[in-house]
PDB file of C-alpha atoms in Angstrom:
ATOM      1  CA  MET Z  29     -15.195  23.880  28.612  1.00  0.00           C
ATOM      2  CA  ARG Z  30     -12.206  25.973  27.719  1.00  0.00           C
ATOM      3  CA  ALA Z  31      -9.870  23.412  29.217  1.00  0.00           C
ATOM      4  CA  ALA Z  32     -11.513  20.640  27.196  1.00  0.00           C
ATOM      5  CA  GLY Z  33     -11.208  22.739  24.060  1.00  0.00           C
ATOM      6  CA  GLU Z  34      -7.565  23.397  24.763  1.00  0.00           C
ATOM      7  CA  ARG Z  35      -6.968  19.677  25.221  1.00  0.00           C
ATOM      8  CA  ARG Z  36      -8.666  18.937  21.906  1.00  0.00           C
ATOM      9  CA  GLY Z  37      -6.628  21.668  20.251  1.00  0.00           C
ATOM     10  CA  GLY Z  38      -3.436  20.296  21.763  1.00  0.00           C
ATOM     11  CA  TYR Z  39      -4.295  16.774  20.607  1.00  0.00           C
ATOM     12  CA  ALA Z  40      -5.042  17.973  17.068  1.00  0.00           C
ATOM     13  CA  ALA Z  41      -1.772  19.906  16.993  1.00  0.00           C
ATOM     14  CA  GLY Z  42       0.096  16.847  18.252  1.00  0.00           C
ATOM     15  CA  GLN Z  43      -1.491  14.652  15.577  1.00  0.00           C
ATOM     16  CA  ALA Z  44      -0.660  17.172  12.874  1.00  0.00           C
ATOM     17  CA  ARG Z  45       2.952  17.333  14.083  1.00  0.00           C
ATOM     18  CA  ARG Z  46       3.177  13.544  14.158  1.00  0.00           C
ATOM     19  CA  GLU Z  47       1.796  13.245  10.622  1.00  0.00           C
ATOM     20  CA  ARG Z  48       4.247  15.868   9.381  1.00  0.00           C
ATOM     21  CA  ILE Z  49       7.130  13.882  10.872  1.00  0.00           C
ATOM     22  CA  LEU Z  50       5.827  10.710   9.223  1.00  0.00           C
ATOM     23  CA  ALA Z  51       5.532  12.423   5.834  1.00  0.00           C
ATOM     24  CA  ILE Z  52       9.120  13.676   6.095  1.00  0.00           C
ATOM     25  CA  ALA Z  53      10.392  10.315   7.332  1.00  0.00           C
ATOM     26  CA  LEU Z  54       8.554   8.584   4.481  1.00  0.00           C
ATOM     27  CA  GLN Z  55      10.471  10.715   2.009  1.00  0.00           C
ATOM     28  CA  GLU Z  56      13.771  10.067   3.793  1.00  0.00           C
ATOM     29  CA  PHE Z  57      13.249   6.297   3.826  1.00  0.00           C
ATOM     30  CA  ALA Z  58      12.107   6.373   0.196  1.00  0.00           C
ATOM     31  CA  GLU Z  59      15.247   8.212  -0.859  1.00  0.00           C
ATOM     32  CA  ASN Z  60      17.772   6.282   1.237  1.00  0.00           C
ATOM     33  CA  GLY Z  61      16.206   3.005   2.399  1.00  0.00           C
ATOM     34  CA  TYR Z  62      16.096   1.955   6.019  1.00  0.00           C
ATOM     35  CA  ARG Z  63      19.829   1.555   6.580  1.00  0.00           C
ATOM     36  CA  GLY Z  64      20.754   4.762   4.772  1.00  0.00           C
ATOM     37  CA  ALA Z  65      18.077   6.921   6.378  1.00  0.00           C
ATOM     38  CA  SER Z  66      19.217   9.327   9.072  1.00  0.00           C
ATOM     39  CA  LEU Z  67      17.251  10.302  12.165  1.00  0.00           C
ATOM     40  CA  ALA Z  68      19.288  13.496  12.313  1.00  0.00           C
ATOM     41  CA  ARG Z  69      18.226  14.458   8.766  1.00  0.00           C
ATOM     42  CA  ILE Z  70      14.587  13.625   9.502  1.00  0.00           C
ATOM     43  CA  ALA Z  71      14.666  15.768  12.645  1.00  0.00           C
ATOM     44  CA  GLU Z  72      16.341  18.627  10.778  1.00  0.00           C
ATOM     45  CA  ARG Z  73      13.812  18.524   7.959  1.00  0.00           C
ATOM     46  CA  ALA Z  74      10.967  18.394  10.489  1.00  0.00           C
ATOM     47  CA  GLU Z  75      12.530  21.369  12.314  1.00  0.00           C
ATOM     48  CA  ILE Z  76      12.720  19.555  15.632  1.00  0.00           C
ATOM     49  CA  SER Z  77      15.571  18.187  17.707  1.00  0.00           C
ATOM     50  CA  GLN Z  78      16.563  14.535  17.435  1.00  0.00           C
ATOM     51  CA  ALA Z  79      15.500  14.181  21.075  1.00  0.00           C
ATOM     52  CA  GLY Z  80      12.111  15.597  20.090  1.00  0.00           C
ATOM     53  CA  LEU Z  81      11.856  13.087  17.270  1.00  0.00           C
ATOM     54  CA  LEU Z  82      12.640  10.230  19.646  1.00  0.00           C
ATOM     55  CA  HIS Z  83       9.977  11.547  22.016  1.00  0.00           C
ATOM     56  CA  HIS Z  84       7.391  10.708  19.330  1.00  0.00           C
ATOM     57  CA  PHE Z  85       9.109   7.552  18.057  1.00  0.00           C
ATOM     58  CA  ARG Z  86      11.431   5.855  20.517  1.00  0.00           C
ATOM     59  CA  SER Z  87      13.745   4.304  17.931  1.00  0.00           C
ATOM     60  CA  LYS Z  88      14.505   4.204  14.212  1.00  0.00           C
ATOM     61  CA  GLU Z  89      12.795   0.811  14.055  1.00  0.00           C
ATOM     62  CA  ARG Z  90       9.580   2.157  15.583  1.00  0.00           C
ATOM     63  CA  LEU Z  91       9.664   5.122  13.220  1.00  0.00           C
ATOM     64  CA  LEU Z  92      10.001   2.811  10.212  1.00  0.00           C
ATOM     65  CA  ILE Z  93       6.998   0.717  11.257  1.00  0.00           C
ATOM     66  CA  ALA Z  94       4.959   3.878  11.841  1.00  0.00           C
ATOM     67  CA  VAL Z  95       5.940   5.135   8.377  1.00  0.00           C
ATOM     68  CA  LEU Z  96       4.949   1.848   6.725  1.00  0.00           C
ATOM     69  CA  GLU Z  97       1.593   1.901   8.521  1.00  0.00           C
ATOM     70  CA  TYR Z  98       1.175   5.546   7.497  1.00  0.00           C
ATOM     71  CA  ARG Z  99       1.823   4.594   3.878  1.00  0.00           C
ATOM     72  CA  ASP Z 100      -0.950   1.971   4.071  1.00  0.00           C
ATOM     73  CA  GLU Z 101      -3.231   4.522   5.712  1.00  0.00           C
ATOM     74  CA  LEU Z 102      -2.686   6.913   2.801  1.00  0.00           C
ATOM     75  CA  ASP Z 103      -3.778   4.146   0.434  1.00  0.00           C
ATOM     76  CA  MET Z 104      -6.882   3.460   2.521  1.00  0.00           C
ATOM     77  CA  ARG Z 105      -7.842   7.142   2.513  1.00  0.00           C
ATOM     78  CA  ARG Z 106      -8.093   6.982  -1.263  1.00  0.00           C
ATOM     79  CA  TYR Z 107     -10.947   4.499  -1.080  1.00  0.00           C
ATOM     80  CA  ASP Z 108     -14.400   6.064  -0.933  1.00  0.00           C
ATOM     81  CA  GLY Z 109     -15.614   5.788   2.633  1.00  0.00           C
ATOM     82  CA  GLY Z 110     -12.117   4.959   3.871  1.00  0.00           C
ATOM     83  CA  ALA Z 111     -12.304   1.179   3.393  1.00  0.00           C
ATOM     84  CA  PRO Z 112     -12.297  -1.296   0.488  1.00  0.00           C
ATOM     85  CA  PRO Z 113     -15.592  -2.906  -0.542  1.00  0.00           C
ATOM     86  CA  ALA Z 114     -16.703  -6.085   1.207  1.00  0.00           C
ATOM     87  CA  GLY Z 115     -16.718  -8.212  -1.935  1.00  0.00           C
ATOM     88  CA  GLY Z 116     -17.535  -8.526  -5.613  1.00  0.00           C
ATOM     89  CA  LEU Z 117     -15.327  -8.155  -8.632  1.00  0.00           C
ATOM     90  CA  SER Z 118     -15.556  -4.378  -8.294  1.00  0.00           C
ATOM     91  CA  PHE Z 119     -12.762  -4.827  -5.759  1.00  0.00           C
ATOM     92  CA  LEU Z 120     -10.467  -5.618  -8.693  1.00  0.00           C
ATOM     93  CA  ASP Z 121     -11.426  -2.284 -10.221  1.00  0.00           C
ATOM     94  CA  ASP Z 122     -10.387  -0.644  -6.964  1.00  0.00           C
ATOM     95  CA  MET Z 123      -7.023  -2.399  -7.206  1.00  0.00           C
ATOM     96  CA  VAL Z 124      -6.580  -1.008 -10.718  1.00  0.00           C
ATOM     97  CA  ASP Z 125      -7.629   2.424  -9.492  1.00  0.00           C
ATOM     98  CA  LEU Z 126      -5.060   2.222  -6.696  1.00  0.00           C
ATOM     99  CA  VAL Z 127      -2.288   1.378  -9.177  1.00  0.00           C
ATOM    100  CA  GLU Z 128      -3.323   4.331 -11.319  1.00  0.00           C
ATOM    101  CA  ARG Z 129      -3.276   6.656  -8.320  1.00  0.00           C
ATOM    102  CA  ASN Z 130       0.096   5.303  -7.231  1.00  0.00           C
ATOM    103  CA  SER Z 131       1.489   6.384 -10.590  1.00  0.00           C
ATOM    104  CA  ARG Z 132       0.975   9.948  -9.353  1.00  0.00           C
ATOM    105  CA  VAL Z 133       2.894   9.401  -6.087  1.00  0.00           C
ATOM    106  CA  PRO Z 134       6.191   7.762  -7.091  1.00  0.00           C
ATOM    107  CA  GLY Z 135       7.766   8.494  -3.706  1.00  0.00           C
ATOM    108  CA  LEU Z 136       5.266   6.256  -1.942  1.00  0.00           C
ATOM    109  CA  VAL Z 137       5.741   3.483  -4.479  1.00  0.00           C
ATOM    110  CA  GLN Z 138       9.508   3.776  -4.177  1.00  0.00           C
ATOM    111  CA  LEU Z 139       9.320   3.553  -0.382  1.00  0.00           C
ATOM    112  CA  PHE Z 140       7.202   0.417  -0.543  1.00  0.00           C
ATOM    113  CA  THR Z 141       9.431  -1.218  -3.141  1.00  0.00           C
ATOM    114  CA  VAL Z 142      12.660  -0.435  -1.283  1.00  0.00           C
ATOM    115  CA  MET Z 143      11.293  -1.456   2.099  1.00  0.00           C
ATOM    116  CA  SER Z 144       9.741  -4.671   0.786  1.00  0.00           C
ATOM    117  CA  GLY Z 145      13.041  -5.633  -0.820  1.00  0.00           C
ATOM    118  CA  GLU Z 146      15.028  -4.931   2.332  1.00  0.00           C
ATOM    119  CA  ALA Z 147      12.445  -6.646   4.554  1.00  0.00           C
ATOM    120  CA  VAL Z 148      13.050 -10.105   3.066  1.00  0.00           C
ATOM    121  CA  THR Z 149      15.874 -10.538   5.597  1.00  0.00           C
ATOM    122  CA  ALA Z 150      14.602 -11.892   8.900  1.00  0.00           C
ATOM    123  CA  ASP Z 151      16.488  -9.328  11.007  1.00  0.00           C
ATOM    124  CA  HIS Z 152      14.995  -6.310   9.224  1.00  0.00           C
ATOM    125  CA  PRO Z 153      12.590  -4.334  11.471  1.00  0.00           C
ATOM    126  CA  GLY Z 154       9.974  -4.294   8.719  1.00  0.00           C
ATOM    127  CA  HIS Z 155      10.112  -8.051   8.116  1.00  0.00           C
ATOM    128  CA  GLU Z 156       7.057  -8.938  10.185  1.00  0.00           C
ATOM    129  CA  TRP Z 157       5.106  -5.974   8.808  1.00  0.00           C
ATOM    130  CA  ALA Z 158       5.807  -7.040   5.201  1.00  0.00           C
ATOM    131  CA  ARG Z 159       4.929 -10.683   5.844  1.00  0.00           C
ATOM    132  CA  GLU Z 160       1.667  -9.844   7.591  1.00  0.00           C
ATOM    133  CA  ARG Z 161       0.776  -7.290   4.935  1.00  0.00           C
ATOM    134  CA  TYR Z 162       1.139  -9.822   2.132  1.00  0.00           C
ATOM    135  CA  ARG Z 163      -0.808 -12.411   4.089  1.00  0.00           C
ATOM    136  CA  ARG Z 164      -3.616  -9.929   4.621  1.00  0.00           C
ATOM    137  CA  LEU Z 165      -3.664  -8.909   0.949  1.00  0.00           C
ATOM    138  CA  ARG Z 166      -3.719 -12.518  -0.253  1.00  0.00           C
ATOM    139  CA  GLU Z 167      -6.581 -13.336   2.106  1.00  0.00           C
ATOM    140  CA  GLU Z 168      -8.517 -10.244   1.033  1.00  0.00           C
ATOM    141  CA  VAL Z 169      -8.194 -10.865  -2.710  1.00  0.00           C
ATOM    142  CA  SER Z 170      -8.774 -14.613  -2.278  1.00  0.00           C
ATOM    143  CA  ARG Z 171     -11.970 -13.897  -0.359  1.00  0.00           C
ATOM    144  CA  VAL Z 172     -13.210 -11.625  -3.135  1.00  0.00           C
ATOM    145  CA  LEU Z 173     -12.529 -14.272  -5.779  1.00  0.00           C
ATOM    146  CA  SER Z 174     -14.220 -16.976  -3.670  1.00  0.00           C
ATOM    147  CA  ARG Z 175     -17.329 -14.831  -3.333  1.00  0.00           C
ATOM    148  CA  ALA Z 176     -17.321 -14.261  -7.082  1.00  0.00           C
ATOM    149  CA  VAL Z 177     -17.331 -18.042  -7.558  1.00  0.00           C
ATOM    150  CA  GLU Z 178     -20.230 -18.400  -5.116  1.00  0.00           C
ATOM    151  CA  SER Z 179     -22.219 -15.713  -6.945  1.00  0.00           C
ATOM    152  CA  GLY Z 180     -21.577 -17.289 -10.348  1.00  0.00           C
ATOM    153  CA  GLU Z 181     -19.438 -14.407 -11.631  1.00  0.00           C
ATOM    154  CA  LEU Z 182     -16.462 -16.778 -11.909  1.00  0.00           C
ATOM    155  CA  ARG Z 183     -16.495 -20.464 -12.683  1.00  0.00           C
ATOM    156  CA  ALA Z 184     -16.251 -23.135 -10.010  1.00  0.00           C
ATOM    157  CA  GLY Z 185     -13.036 -25.050  -9.423  1.00  0.00           C
ATOM    158  CA  ILE Z 186     -10.539 -22.179  -9.567  1.00  0.00           C
ATOM    159  CA  ASP Z 187      -7.854 -21.722  -6.917  1.00  0.00           C
ATOM    160  CA  PRO Z 188      -8.586 -18.295  -5.363  1.00  0.00           C
ATOM    161  CA  GLU Z 189      -5.454 -18.269  -3.204  1.00  0.00           C
ATOM    162  CA  ALA Z 190      -3.136 -18.969  -6.132  1.00  0.00           C
ATOM    163  CA  HIS Z 191      -4.818 -16.341  -8.327  1.00  0.00           C
ATOM    164  CA  ALA Z 192      -4.644 -13.825  -5.477  1.00  0.00           C
ATOM    165  CA  ALA Z 193      -0.898 -14.395  -5.015  1.00  0.00           C
ATOM    166  CA  ARG Z 194      -0.252 -14.042  -8.752  1.00  0.00           C
ATOM    167  CA  LEU Z 195      -2.376 -10.898  -8.990  1.00  0.00           C
ATOM    168  CA  ILE Z 196      -0.426  -9.215  -6.191  1.00  0.00           C
ATOM    169  CA  ALA Z 197       2.864 -10.358  -7.726  1.00  0.00           C
ATOM    170  CA  VAL Z 198       1.952  -8.757 -11.060  1.00  0.00           C
ATOM    171  CA  MET Z 199       0.952  -5.517  -9.339  1.00  0.00           C
ATOM    172  CA  ASP Z 200       4.197  -5.258  -7.373  1.00  0.00           C
ATOM    173  CA  GLY Z 201       6.360  -6.399 -10.283  1.00  0.00           C
ATOM    174  CA  LEU Z 202       4.897  -3.741 -12.544  1.00  0.00           C
ATOM    175  CA  GLN Z 203       5.608  -1.130  -9.881  1.00  0.00           C
ATOM    176  CA  SER Z 204       9.291  -2.075  -9.912  1.00  0.00           C
ATOM    177  CA  GLN Z 205       9.477  -1.942 -13.713  1.00  0.00           C
ATOM    178  CA  TRP Z 206       7.682   1.409 -13.751  1.00  0.00           C
ATOM    179  CA  LEU Z 207      10.065   2.918 -11.190  1.00  0.00           C
ATOM    180  CA  LEU Z 208      13.023   1.865 -13.328  1.00  0.00           C
ATOM    181  CA  ASP Z 209      11.581   2.936 -16.702  1.00  0.00           C
ATOM    182  CA  PRO Z 210       8.483   5.143 -16.210  1.00  0.00           C
ATOM    183  CA  ASP Z 211       8.503   6.461 -19.779  1.00  0.00           C
ATOM    184  CA  ARG Z 212       8.125   2.985 -21.275  1.00  0.00           C
ATOM    185  CA  VAL Z 213       6.101   1.111 -18.640  1.00  0.00           C
ATOM    186  CA  ASP Z 214       2.490   2.190 -18.113  1.00  0.00           C
ATOM    187  CA  MET Z 215       1.826   0.128 -15.022  1.00  0.00           C
ATOM    188  CA  ALA Z 216      -1.819   1.196 -14.683  1.00  0.00           C
ATOM    189  CA  ALA Z 217      -2.691   0.203 -18.269  1.00  0.00           C
ATOM    190  CA  LEU Z 218      -0.730  -3.039 -18.040  1.00  0.00           C
ATOM    191  CA  PHE Z 219      -2.341  -3.995 -14.747  1.00  0.00           C
ATOM    192  CA  ARG Z 220      -5.784  -3.172 -16.132  1.00  0.00           C
ATOM    193  CA  GLY Z 221      -5.077  -5.462 -19.079  1.00  0.00           C
ATOM    194  CA  HIS Z 222      -3.958  -8.242 -16.771  1.00  0.00           C
ATOM    195  CA  VAL Z 223      -7.114  -7.955 -14.649  1.00  0.00           C
ATOM    196  CA  ASP Z 224      -9.302  -7.924 -17.767  1.00  0.00           C
ATOM    197  CA  ASP Z 225      -7.585 -11.036 -19.142  1.00  0.00           C
ATOM    198  CA  LEU Z 226      -7.781 -12.814 -15.790  1.00  0.00           C
ATOM    199  CA  VAL Z 227     -11.483 -12.157 -15.315  1.00  0.00           C
ATOM    200  CA  ALA Z 228     -12.238 -13.162 -18.915  1.00  0.00           C
ATOM    201  CA  SER Z 229     -10.335 -16.428 -18.502  1.00  0.00           C
ATOM    202  CA  LEU Z 230     -12.168 -17.294 -15.278  1.00  0.00           C
ATOM    203  CA  ARG Z 231     -15.721 -16.584 -16.448  1.00  0.00           C
ATOM    204  CA  PRO Z 232     -18.100 -19.565 -16.613  1.00  0.00           C
ATOM    205  CA  GLU Z 233     -18.291 -21.068 -20.091  1.00  0.00           C
ATOM    206  CA  GLY Z 234     -20.983 -19.469 -22.207  1.00  0.00           C
ATOM    207  CA  SER Z 235     -21.398 -16.453 -19.928  1.00  0.00           C
ATOM    208  CA  PRO Z 236     -21.717 -13.119 -21.745  1.00  0.00           C
ATOM    209  CA  ARG Z 237     -18.804 -10.740 -21.569  1.00  0.00           C
ATOM    210  CA  PRO Z 238     -19.883  -8.028 -19.100  1.00  0.00           C
ATOM    211  CA  GLN Z 239     -19.885  -4.387 -20.095  1.00  0.00           C
ATOM    212  CA  GLY Z 240     -18.558  -3.048 -16.784  1.00  0.00           C
ATOM    213  CA  PRO Z 241     -15.176  -1.436 -16.208  1.00  0.00           C
ATOM    214  CA  SER Z 242     -13.527  -4.706 -15.186  1.00  0.00           C
ATOM    215  CA  CYS Z 243     -13.495  -5.951 -18.742  1.00  0.00           C
ATOM    216  CA  ASP Z 244     -13.807  -3.261 -21.376  1.00  0.00           C
ATOM    217  CA  SER Z 245     -12.299  -0.068 -20.035  1.00  0.00           C
TER     218      SER Z 245
END
């Protein structure tokens, strides 16, 4: 039993060490981008050797992908229960909530913005991650909007995929503007307004304006 407990303790310590490295690497990539980030600086800040760092992550490319996945995991942890809801327009409220929470962690937003910009080149190690991430987000939001049409919350005949792509574009565009001018751009309030306007414009004709947070808060 003691041996099993020691193994569990060793695993937990290893996971904690790995997460600490990822948090430090996230900051390094956020500050310097992929090409400017230094494995030597990350190792020094994590108080390990560069060889020790490469024991956990075999290359700079693998470390970047792990950091990007870690960033997404941090977002997922903020959802109640650890996962987004299965459907319904309340999912849009969760998107607004995520934008508001991101306004309190500018380093994470900066990392995502820098990495997404760099990843548009096909030879960037994060290129496939960024492409798959956007595909997944578009599918997720499109599915929510399609279900809202089926339930009668939104009118028939809309293009869920197009609205999903535009919604994500607004969210990411506001993040960039906020990073550049945080004192004048309230990205959470602006995104909330966009979601409210979108939902109002897509309601079936004659339907009452709902009193929930998606429209009036």
